[in-house]
Coordinates of C-alpha atoms in Angstrom, one line a residue:
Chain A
X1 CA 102.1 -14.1 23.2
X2 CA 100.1 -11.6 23.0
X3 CA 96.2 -11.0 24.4
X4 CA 93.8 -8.7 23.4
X5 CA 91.6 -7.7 26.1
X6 CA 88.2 -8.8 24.3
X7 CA 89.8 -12.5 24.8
X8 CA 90.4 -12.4 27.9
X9 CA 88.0 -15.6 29.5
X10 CA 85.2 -14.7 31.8
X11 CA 87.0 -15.4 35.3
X12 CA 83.4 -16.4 37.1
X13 CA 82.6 -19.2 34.5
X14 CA 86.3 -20.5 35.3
X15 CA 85.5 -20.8 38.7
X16 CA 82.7 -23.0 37.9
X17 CA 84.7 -24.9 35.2
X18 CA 87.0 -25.6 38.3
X19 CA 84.5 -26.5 40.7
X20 CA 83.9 -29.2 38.0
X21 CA 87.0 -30.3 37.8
X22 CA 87.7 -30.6 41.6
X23 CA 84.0 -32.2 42.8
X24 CA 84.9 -35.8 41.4
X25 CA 87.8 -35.9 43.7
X26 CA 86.0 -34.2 46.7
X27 CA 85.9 -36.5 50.1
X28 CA 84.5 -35.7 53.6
X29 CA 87.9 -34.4 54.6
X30 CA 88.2 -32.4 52.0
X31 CA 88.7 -28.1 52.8
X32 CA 89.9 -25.6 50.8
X33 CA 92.9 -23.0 51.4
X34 CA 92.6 -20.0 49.7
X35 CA 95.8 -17.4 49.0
X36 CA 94.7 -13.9 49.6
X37 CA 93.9 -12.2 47.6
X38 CA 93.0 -13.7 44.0
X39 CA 92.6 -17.2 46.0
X40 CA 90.4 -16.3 48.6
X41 CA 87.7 -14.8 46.6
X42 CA 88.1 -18.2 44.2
X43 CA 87.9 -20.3 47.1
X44 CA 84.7 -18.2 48.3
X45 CA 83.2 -19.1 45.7
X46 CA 84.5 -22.6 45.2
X47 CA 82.9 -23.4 48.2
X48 CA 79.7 -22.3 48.1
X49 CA 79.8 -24.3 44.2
X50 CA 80.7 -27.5 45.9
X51 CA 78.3 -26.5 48.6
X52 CA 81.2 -27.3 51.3
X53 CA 80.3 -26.8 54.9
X54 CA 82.0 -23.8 56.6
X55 CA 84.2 -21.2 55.4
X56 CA 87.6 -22.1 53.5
X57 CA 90.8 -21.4 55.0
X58 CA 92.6 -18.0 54.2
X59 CA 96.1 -17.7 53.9
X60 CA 98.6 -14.4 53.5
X61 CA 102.1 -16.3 52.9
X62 CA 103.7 -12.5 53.5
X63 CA 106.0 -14.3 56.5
X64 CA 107.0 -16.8 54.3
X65 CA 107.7 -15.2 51.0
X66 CA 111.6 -15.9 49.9
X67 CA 111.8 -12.0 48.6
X68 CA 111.5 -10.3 52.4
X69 CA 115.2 -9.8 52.1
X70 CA 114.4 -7.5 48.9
X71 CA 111.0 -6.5 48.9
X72 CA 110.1 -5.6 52.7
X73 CA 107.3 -6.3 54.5
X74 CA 104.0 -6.4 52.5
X75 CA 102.3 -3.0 53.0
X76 CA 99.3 -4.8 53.4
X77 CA 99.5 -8.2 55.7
X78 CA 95.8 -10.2 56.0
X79 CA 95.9 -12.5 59.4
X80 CA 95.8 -16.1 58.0
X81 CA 92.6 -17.7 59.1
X82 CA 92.8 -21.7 59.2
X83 CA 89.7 -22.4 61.8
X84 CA 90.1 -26.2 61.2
X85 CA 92.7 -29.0 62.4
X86 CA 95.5 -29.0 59.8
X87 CA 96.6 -32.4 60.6
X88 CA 95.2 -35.5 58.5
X89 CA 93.2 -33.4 55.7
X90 CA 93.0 -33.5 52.4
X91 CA 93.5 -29.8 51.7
X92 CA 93.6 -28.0 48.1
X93 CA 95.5 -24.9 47.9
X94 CA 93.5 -22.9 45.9
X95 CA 95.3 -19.4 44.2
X96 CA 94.5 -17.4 41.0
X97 CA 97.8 -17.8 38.8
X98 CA 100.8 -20.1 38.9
X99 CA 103.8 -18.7 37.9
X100 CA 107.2 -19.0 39.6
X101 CA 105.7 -21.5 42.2
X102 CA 107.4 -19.0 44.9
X103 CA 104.1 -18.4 46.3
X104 CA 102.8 -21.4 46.6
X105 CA 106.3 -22.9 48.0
X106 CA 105.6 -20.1 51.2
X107 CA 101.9 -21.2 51.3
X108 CA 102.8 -24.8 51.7
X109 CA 105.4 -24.0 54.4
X110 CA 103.2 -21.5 56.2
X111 CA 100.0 -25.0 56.2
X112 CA 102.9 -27.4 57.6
X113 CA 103.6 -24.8 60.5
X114 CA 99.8 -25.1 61.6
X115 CA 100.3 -29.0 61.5
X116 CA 100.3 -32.2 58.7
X117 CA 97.7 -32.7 56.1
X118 CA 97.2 -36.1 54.7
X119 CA 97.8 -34.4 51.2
X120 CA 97.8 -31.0 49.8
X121 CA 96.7 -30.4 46.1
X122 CA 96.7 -27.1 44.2
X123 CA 94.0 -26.0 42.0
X124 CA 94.7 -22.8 40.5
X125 CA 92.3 -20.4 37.2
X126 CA 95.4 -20.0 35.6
X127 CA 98.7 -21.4 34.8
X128 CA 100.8 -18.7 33.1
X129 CA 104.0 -20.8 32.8
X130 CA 108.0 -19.2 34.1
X131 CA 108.1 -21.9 36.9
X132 CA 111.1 -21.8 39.1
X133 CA 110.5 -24.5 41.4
X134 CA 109.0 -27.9 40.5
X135 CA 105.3 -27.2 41.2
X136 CA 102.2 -28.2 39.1
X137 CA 98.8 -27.5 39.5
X138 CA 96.4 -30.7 40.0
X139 CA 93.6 -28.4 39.0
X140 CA 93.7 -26.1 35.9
X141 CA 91.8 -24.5 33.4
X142 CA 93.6 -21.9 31.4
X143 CA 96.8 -22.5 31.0
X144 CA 99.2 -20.1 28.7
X145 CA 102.3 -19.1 28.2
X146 CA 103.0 -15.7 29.2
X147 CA 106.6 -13.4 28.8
X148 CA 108.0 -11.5 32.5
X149 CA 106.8 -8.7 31.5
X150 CA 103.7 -8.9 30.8
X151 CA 101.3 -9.1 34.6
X152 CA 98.4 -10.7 34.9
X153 CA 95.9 -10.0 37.5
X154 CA 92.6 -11.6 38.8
X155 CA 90.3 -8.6 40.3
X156 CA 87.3 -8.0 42.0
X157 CA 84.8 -4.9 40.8
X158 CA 81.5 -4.8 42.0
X159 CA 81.2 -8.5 42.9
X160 CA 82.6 -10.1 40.0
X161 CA 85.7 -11.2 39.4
X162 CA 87.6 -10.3 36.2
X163 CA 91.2 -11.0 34.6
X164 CA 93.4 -7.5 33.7
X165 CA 96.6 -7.7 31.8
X166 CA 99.2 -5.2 31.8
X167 CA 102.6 -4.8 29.6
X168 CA 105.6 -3.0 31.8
Chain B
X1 CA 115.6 18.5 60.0
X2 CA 115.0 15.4 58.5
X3 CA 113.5 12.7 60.8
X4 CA 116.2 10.2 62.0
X5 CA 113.9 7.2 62.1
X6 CA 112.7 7.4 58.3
X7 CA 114.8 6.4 55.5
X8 CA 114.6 8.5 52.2
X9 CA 111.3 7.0 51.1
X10 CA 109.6 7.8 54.7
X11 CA 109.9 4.5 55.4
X12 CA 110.7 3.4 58.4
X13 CA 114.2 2.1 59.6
X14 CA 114.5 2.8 63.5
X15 CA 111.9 3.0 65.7
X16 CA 113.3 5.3 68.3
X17 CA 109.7 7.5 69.0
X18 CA 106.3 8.2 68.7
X19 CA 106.6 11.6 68.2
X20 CA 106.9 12.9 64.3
X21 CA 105.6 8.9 63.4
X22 CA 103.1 9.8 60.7
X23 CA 99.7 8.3 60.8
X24 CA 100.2 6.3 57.9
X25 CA 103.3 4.1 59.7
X26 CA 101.4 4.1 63.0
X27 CA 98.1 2.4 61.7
X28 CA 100.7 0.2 59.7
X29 CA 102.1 -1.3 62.6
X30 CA 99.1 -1.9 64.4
X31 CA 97.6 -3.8 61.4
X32 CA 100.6 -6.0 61.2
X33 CA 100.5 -6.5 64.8
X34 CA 97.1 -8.0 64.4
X35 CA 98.2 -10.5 61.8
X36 CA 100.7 -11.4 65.0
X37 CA 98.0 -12.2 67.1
X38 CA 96.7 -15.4 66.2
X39 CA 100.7 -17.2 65.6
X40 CA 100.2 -18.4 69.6
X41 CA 97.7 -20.8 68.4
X42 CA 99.3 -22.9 65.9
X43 CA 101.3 -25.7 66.0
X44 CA 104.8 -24.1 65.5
X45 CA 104.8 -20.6 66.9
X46 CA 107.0 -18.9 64.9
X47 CA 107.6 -17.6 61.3
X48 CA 111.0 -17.3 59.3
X49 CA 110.3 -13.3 58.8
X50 CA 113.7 -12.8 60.7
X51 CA 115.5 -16.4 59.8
X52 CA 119.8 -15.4 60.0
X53 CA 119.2 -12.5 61.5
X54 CA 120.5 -11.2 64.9
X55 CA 118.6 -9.5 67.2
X56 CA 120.6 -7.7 70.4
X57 CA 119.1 -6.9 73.2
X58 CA 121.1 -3.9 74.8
X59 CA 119.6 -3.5 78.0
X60 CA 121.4 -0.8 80.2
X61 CA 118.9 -0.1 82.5
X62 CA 117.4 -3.7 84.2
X63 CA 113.7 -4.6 82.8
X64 CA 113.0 -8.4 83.3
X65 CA 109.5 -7.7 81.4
X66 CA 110.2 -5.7 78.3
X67 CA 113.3 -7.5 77.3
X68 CA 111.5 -10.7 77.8
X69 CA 108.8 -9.8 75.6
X70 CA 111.2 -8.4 72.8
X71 CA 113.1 -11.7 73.3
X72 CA 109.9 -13.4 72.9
X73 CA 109.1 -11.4 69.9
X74 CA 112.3 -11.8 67.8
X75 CA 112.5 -15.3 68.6
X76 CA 108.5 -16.1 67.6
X77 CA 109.8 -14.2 64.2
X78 CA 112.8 -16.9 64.0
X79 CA 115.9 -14.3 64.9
X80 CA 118.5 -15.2 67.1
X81 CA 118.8 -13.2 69.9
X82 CA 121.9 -12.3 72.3
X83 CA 120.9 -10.6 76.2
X84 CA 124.0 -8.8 76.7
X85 CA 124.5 -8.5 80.3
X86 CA 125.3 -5.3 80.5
X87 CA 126.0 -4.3 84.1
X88 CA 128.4 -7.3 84.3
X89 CA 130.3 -6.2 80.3
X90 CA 132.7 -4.0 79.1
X91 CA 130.8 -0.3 79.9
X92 CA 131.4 -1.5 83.4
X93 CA 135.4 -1.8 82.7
X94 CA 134.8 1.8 80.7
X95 CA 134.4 1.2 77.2
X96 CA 131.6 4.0 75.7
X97 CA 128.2 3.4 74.2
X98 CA 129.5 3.9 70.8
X99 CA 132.8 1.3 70.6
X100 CA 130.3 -1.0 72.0
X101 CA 127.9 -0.8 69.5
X102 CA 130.7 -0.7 66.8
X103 CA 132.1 -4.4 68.2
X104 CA 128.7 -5.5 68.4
X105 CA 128.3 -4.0 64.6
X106 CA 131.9 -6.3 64.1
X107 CA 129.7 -9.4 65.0
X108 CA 127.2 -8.6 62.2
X109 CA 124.3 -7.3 64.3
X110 CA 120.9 -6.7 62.5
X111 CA 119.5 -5.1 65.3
X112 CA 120.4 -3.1 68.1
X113 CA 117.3 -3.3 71.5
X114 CA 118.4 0.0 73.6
X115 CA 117.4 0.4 77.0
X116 CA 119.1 3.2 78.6
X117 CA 118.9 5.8 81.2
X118 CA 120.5 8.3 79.4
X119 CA 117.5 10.4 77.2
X120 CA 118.7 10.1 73.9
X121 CA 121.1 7.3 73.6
X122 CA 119.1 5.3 71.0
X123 CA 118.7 8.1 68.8
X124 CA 123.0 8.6 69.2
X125 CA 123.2 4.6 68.3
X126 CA 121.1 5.3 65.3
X127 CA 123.0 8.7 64.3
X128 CA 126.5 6.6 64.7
X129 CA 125.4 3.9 62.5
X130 CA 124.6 6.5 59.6
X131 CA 128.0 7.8 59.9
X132 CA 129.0 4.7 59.9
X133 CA 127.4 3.8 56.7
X134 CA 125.8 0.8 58.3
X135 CA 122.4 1.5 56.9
X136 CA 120.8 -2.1 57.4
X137 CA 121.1 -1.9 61.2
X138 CA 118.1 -1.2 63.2
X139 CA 117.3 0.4 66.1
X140 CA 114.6 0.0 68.6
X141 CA 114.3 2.1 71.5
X142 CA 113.2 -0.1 74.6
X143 CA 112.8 2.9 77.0
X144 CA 115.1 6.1 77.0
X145 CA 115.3 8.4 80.4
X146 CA 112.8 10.5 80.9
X147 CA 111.9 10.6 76.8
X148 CA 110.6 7.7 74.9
X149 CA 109.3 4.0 74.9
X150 CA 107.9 3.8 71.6
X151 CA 106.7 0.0 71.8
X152 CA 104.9 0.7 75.2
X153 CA 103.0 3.7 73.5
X154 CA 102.2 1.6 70.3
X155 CA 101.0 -1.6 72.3
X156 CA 98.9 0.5 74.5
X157 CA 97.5 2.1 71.0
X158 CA 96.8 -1.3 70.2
X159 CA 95.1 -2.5 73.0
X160 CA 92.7 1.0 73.1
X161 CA 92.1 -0.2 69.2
X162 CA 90.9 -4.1 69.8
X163 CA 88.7 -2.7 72.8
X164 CA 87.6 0.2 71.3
X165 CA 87.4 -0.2 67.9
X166 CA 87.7 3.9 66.9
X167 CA 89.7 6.6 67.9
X168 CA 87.7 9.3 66.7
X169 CA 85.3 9.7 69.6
X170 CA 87.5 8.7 72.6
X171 CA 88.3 10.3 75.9
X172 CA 91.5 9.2 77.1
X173 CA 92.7 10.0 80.7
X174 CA 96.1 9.5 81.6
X175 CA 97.1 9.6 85.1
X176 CA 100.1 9.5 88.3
X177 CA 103.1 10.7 87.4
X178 CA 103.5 12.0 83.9
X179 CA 106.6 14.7 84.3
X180 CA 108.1 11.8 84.7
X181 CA 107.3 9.3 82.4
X182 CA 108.2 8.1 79.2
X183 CA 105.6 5.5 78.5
X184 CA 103.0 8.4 79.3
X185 CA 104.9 11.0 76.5
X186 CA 105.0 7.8 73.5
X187 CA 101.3 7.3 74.5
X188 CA 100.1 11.1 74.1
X189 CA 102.0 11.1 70.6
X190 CA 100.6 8.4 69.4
X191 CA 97.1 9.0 70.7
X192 CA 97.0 12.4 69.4
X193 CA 98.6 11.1 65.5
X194 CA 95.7 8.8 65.4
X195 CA 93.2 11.1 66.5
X196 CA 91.7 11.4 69.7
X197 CA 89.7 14.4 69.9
X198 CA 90.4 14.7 74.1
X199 CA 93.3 13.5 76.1
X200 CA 93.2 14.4 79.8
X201 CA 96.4 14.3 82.1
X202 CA 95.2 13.8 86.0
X203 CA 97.9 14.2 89.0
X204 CA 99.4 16.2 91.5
X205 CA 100.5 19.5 90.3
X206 CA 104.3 18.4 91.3
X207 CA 103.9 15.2 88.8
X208 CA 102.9 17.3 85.4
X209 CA 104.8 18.8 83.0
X210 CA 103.6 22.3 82.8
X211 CA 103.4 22.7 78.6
X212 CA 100.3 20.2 78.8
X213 CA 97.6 22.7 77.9
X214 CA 99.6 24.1 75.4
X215 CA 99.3 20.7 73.4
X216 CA 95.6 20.3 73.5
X217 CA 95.5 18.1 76.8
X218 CA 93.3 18.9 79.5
X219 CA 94.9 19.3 82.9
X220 CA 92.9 18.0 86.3
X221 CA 94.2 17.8 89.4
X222 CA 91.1 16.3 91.0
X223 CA 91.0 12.8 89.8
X224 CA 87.2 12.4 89.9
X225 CA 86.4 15.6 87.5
X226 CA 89.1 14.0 85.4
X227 CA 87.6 10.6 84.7
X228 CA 84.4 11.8 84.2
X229 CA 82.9 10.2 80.8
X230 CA 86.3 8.4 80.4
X231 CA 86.4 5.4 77.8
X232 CA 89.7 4.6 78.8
X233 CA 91.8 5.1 82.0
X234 CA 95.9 4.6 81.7
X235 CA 97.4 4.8 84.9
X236 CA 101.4 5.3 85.7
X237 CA 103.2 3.4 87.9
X238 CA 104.4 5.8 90.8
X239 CA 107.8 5.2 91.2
X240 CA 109.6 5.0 94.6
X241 CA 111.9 7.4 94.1
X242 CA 109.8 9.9 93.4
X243 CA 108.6 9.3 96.9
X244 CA 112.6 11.1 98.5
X245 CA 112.1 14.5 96.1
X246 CA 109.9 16.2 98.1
X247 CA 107.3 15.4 95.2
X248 CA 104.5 13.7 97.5
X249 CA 103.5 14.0 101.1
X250 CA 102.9 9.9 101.5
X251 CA 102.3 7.0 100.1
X252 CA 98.5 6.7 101.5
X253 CA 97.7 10.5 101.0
X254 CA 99.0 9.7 96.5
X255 CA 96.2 6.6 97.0
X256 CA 93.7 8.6 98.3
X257 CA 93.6 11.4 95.8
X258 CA 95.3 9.2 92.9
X259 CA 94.5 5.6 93.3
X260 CA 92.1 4.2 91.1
X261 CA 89.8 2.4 93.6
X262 CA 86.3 1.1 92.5
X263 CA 84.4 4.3 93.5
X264 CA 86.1 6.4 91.4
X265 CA 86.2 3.7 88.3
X266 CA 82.2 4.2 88.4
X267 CA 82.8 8.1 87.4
X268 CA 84.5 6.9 83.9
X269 CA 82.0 5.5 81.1
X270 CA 80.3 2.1 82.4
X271 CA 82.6 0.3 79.6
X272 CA 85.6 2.2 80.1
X273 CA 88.7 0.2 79.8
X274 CA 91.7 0.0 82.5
X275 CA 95.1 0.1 81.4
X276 CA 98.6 0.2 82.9
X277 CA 101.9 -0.5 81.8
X278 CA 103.4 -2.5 84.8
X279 CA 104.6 -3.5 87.0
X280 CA 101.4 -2.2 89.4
X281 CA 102.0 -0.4 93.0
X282 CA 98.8 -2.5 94.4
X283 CA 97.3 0.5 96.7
X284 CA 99.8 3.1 95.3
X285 CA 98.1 3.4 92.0
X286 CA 95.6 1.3 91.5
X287 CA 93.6 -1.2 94.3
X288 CA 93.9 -4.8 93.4
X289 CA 89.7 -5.1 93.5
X290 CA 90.5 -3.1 90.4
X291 CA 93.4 -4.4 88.7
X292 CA 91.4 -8.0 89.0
X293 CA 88.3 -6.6 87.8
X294 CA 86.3 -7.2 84.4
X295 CA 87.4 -3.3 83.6
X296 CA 91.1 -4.2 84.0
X297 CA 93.1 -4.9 80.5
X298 CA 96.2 -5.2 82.1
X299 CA 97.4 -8.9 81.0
X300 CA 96.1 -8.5 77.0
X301 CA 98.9 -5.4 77.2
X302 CA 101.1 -8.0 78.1
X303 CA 100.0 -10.3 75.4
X304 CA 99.7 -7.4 72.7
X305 CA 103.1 -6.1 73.5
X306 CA 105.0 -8.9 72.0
X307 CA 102.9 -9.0 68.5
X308 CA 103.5 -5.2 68.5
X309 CA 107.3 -5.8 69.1
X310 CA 107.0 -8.4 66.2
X311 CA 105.5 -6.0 64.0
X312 CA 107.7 -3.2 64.6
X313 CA 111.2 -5.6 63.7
X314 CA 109.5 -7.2 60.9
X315 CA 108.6 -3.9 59.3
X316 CA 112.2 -2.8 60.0
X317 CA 114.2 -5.4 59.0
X318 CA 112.0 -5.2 55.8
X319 CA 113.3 -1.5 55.1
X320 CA 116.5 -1.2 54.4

């Protein structure tokens, strides 16, 4: 598939379309869970849309990631910030793109070491397809079909958030 | 020569000194120390960073608190980790440094914890394994002679950081017995990488190296010119056996002109930090009014060591 950058979709209105989606399902115990970095600046945002109280969870999964073995230790670790009781909410993970499920497998078992949610659900801009482990978002709204080579990249100039796409 | 600690990248595979560390790898480690921090307040205290992976802790020389807190560290990072008793093992029957590490190397090792008395022995570890070809087998110097304890200078880097924020304006004071010291050689590496503009060494003539000046640190004998405008104050224990080498006159006469008693803390900056590596010499080197007070940071160096320790064998482990 290929993608021209003048269609790429405006990232900030697909935060809102995603706010949207999510606000029908919200409850009391409902708090976010954002993956650092893409995540964290959607859940920012996500909260302040669904006008949530407090700030959403932040989460660097580079302990948990499967590749340590091959890759090292991120150059760049962010301390994981979950300020709330874990056990008995209703969480949603909250990242920019789903593509292998790896990183959302070490997110999920990075939330269960800080305690048991009632239920974790995963809302994510985009869904780029090449899953290797039986994930699916609850939340989506662009979802494409992308080859390995190609990356895709939610980034953050000046305040805004915009999608880049690059061909190894 | 090419440093032994770096792999061809630069990036780091033992961690056997401060000195020659570039700034870069320092900063690195204190950063993912902080992420460390916070793992004591969750429910499950421990990530799978290190999960399979064997830690040894090869302590030659006794140290109840720094093997602990490497113990502490690799476990919290999900190793497994073998105290080899070392007194009661095989060197004792006469087997060498070397066919000890290559049987422990027989028992897939990952990591290799040195403690020795011998300056240098961590650094002949890591330059065996090369030879060896075993090039995904880390060493961490715990302490070496006279030379090097890398993770005391880095957690002591840390600490100055949370407390102090920048390094760039600091006066650092280190003082007791520095020709002697290890911890007080990692620190002034270290401090000097990261950039503070003015390290002071304060003690008895008899307990200085004499090249000080030569590296940029200023030299004071009297202990209350030294911590003048201080921000932070490390003092060294003042080991006993120091005490039969002619060295010092007496116990009382080092606490009177070395002791760090509340009179002379009010000389150093009104927010100037205390710091000391352990275990303390109550009225040797420091009064206890002092090592209880607000000033002293003693116990968050305790805390900080072991999510220094983590960082340093996480980053490790990651380079192969």
């Amino acid at each position: 598939m290929t993608i021209s950058l003048l269609s790429l979709p405006d990232a900030e209105i697909q935060c809102r379309l995603l706010a949207d989606q999510i606000r029908p399902t919200l409850t009391t115990n409902t708090t976010l869970v954002g993956v650092y970095s893409g995540g964290a600046w959607i859940a920012e945002r996500l909260t302040r849309l669904l006008g949530l109280p407090g700030p959403a969870g932040l989460i660097d999964v580079s302990y948990y990631r499967d590749d340590f073995a091959q890759k090292g230790l991120h150059p760049q670790v962010r301390p994981t910030r979950i300020s709330f009781d874990v056990n008995n909410r209703c969480l949603i993970l909250i990242d920019d793109v789903l593509y292998t499920g790896r990183t959302t497998r070490a997110a999920l078992n990075e939330l269960f070491d800080y305690g048991r949610p009632a239920a974790v659900k995963l809302a994510v801009l985009a869904d780029r397809g090449g899953r290797q482990l039986p994930i699916a978002p609850d939340y989506c709204v662009w979802r494409l079909d992308l080859p390995p080579e190609t990356g895709l990249t939610l980034s953050l100039d000046n305040g805004h958030l915009s999608w880049k796409v690059e061909h190894a | 020569m090419p440093n032994p600690q770096l792999n061809a990248n630069g990036e780091l595979i033992h961690l056997l000194s401060t000195e020659g560390l570039p700034r870069e790898i320092l900063t690195h480690i204190l950063d993912t120390a902080a992420t460390f921090v916070g793992i004591t307040d969750r429910e499950v205290k421990k990530v799978p960073l290190l999960r399979g992976k064997s830690v040894f802790n090869l302590f030659f020389e006794n140290s109840t608190r720094t093997r602990t807190t490497f113990e502490i560290a690799a476990k919290r990072l999900s190793a497994d980790v073998l105290n080899l008793d070392i007194t009661r093992s095989s060197t004792s029957k006469g087997e060498t440094l070397l066919d000890t590490i290559d049987n422990l190397c027989s028992m897939h090792a990952d990591m290799f914890v040195v403690r020795h008395a011998t300056s240098g022995a961590p650094y002949l570890i890591a330059e065996h394994l090369k030879r060896m070809g075993k090039h995904d087998i880390h060493v961490v110097n715990a302490g070496d002679g006279r030379h090097a304890h890398p993770t005391q200078g880095l957690l002591d880097t840390y600490t100055i950081r949370h407390f102090k924020r920048d390094f760039s304006s600091l006066t650092v004071a280190i003082i007791g017995d520095i020709l002697h010291s290890r911890v007080a050689r990692s620190n002034i590496h270290a401090l000097k990488t990261l950039g503070v503009p003015e390290l002071r060494a304060i003690g008895p003539q008899t307990l200085l190296p004499t090249r000080l000046s030569q590296m940029g640190i200023r030299v004071f004998h009297d202990m209350r010119a030294g911590l003048k405008d201080c921000d932070v104050i490390i003092m060294l224990r003042l080991q006993n056996e120091r005490m039969n080498g002619a060295l010092l006159p007496s116990v009382g006469e080092y606490f009177k002109h070395y002791g760090l008693s509340p009179e002379k803390l009010i000389l150093a900056k009104p927010d100037a930090i205390v710091m000391h590596p352990g275990p303390i010499n109550r009225g040797v080197e420091i009064d206890s009014e002092v090592a209880d007070g607000s000033r002293s940071v003693i116990l968050n160096q305790v805390t900080f060591g072991i999510a220094v320790r983590m960082a340093v064998m996480s980053i490790l482990a990651g380079n192969g």
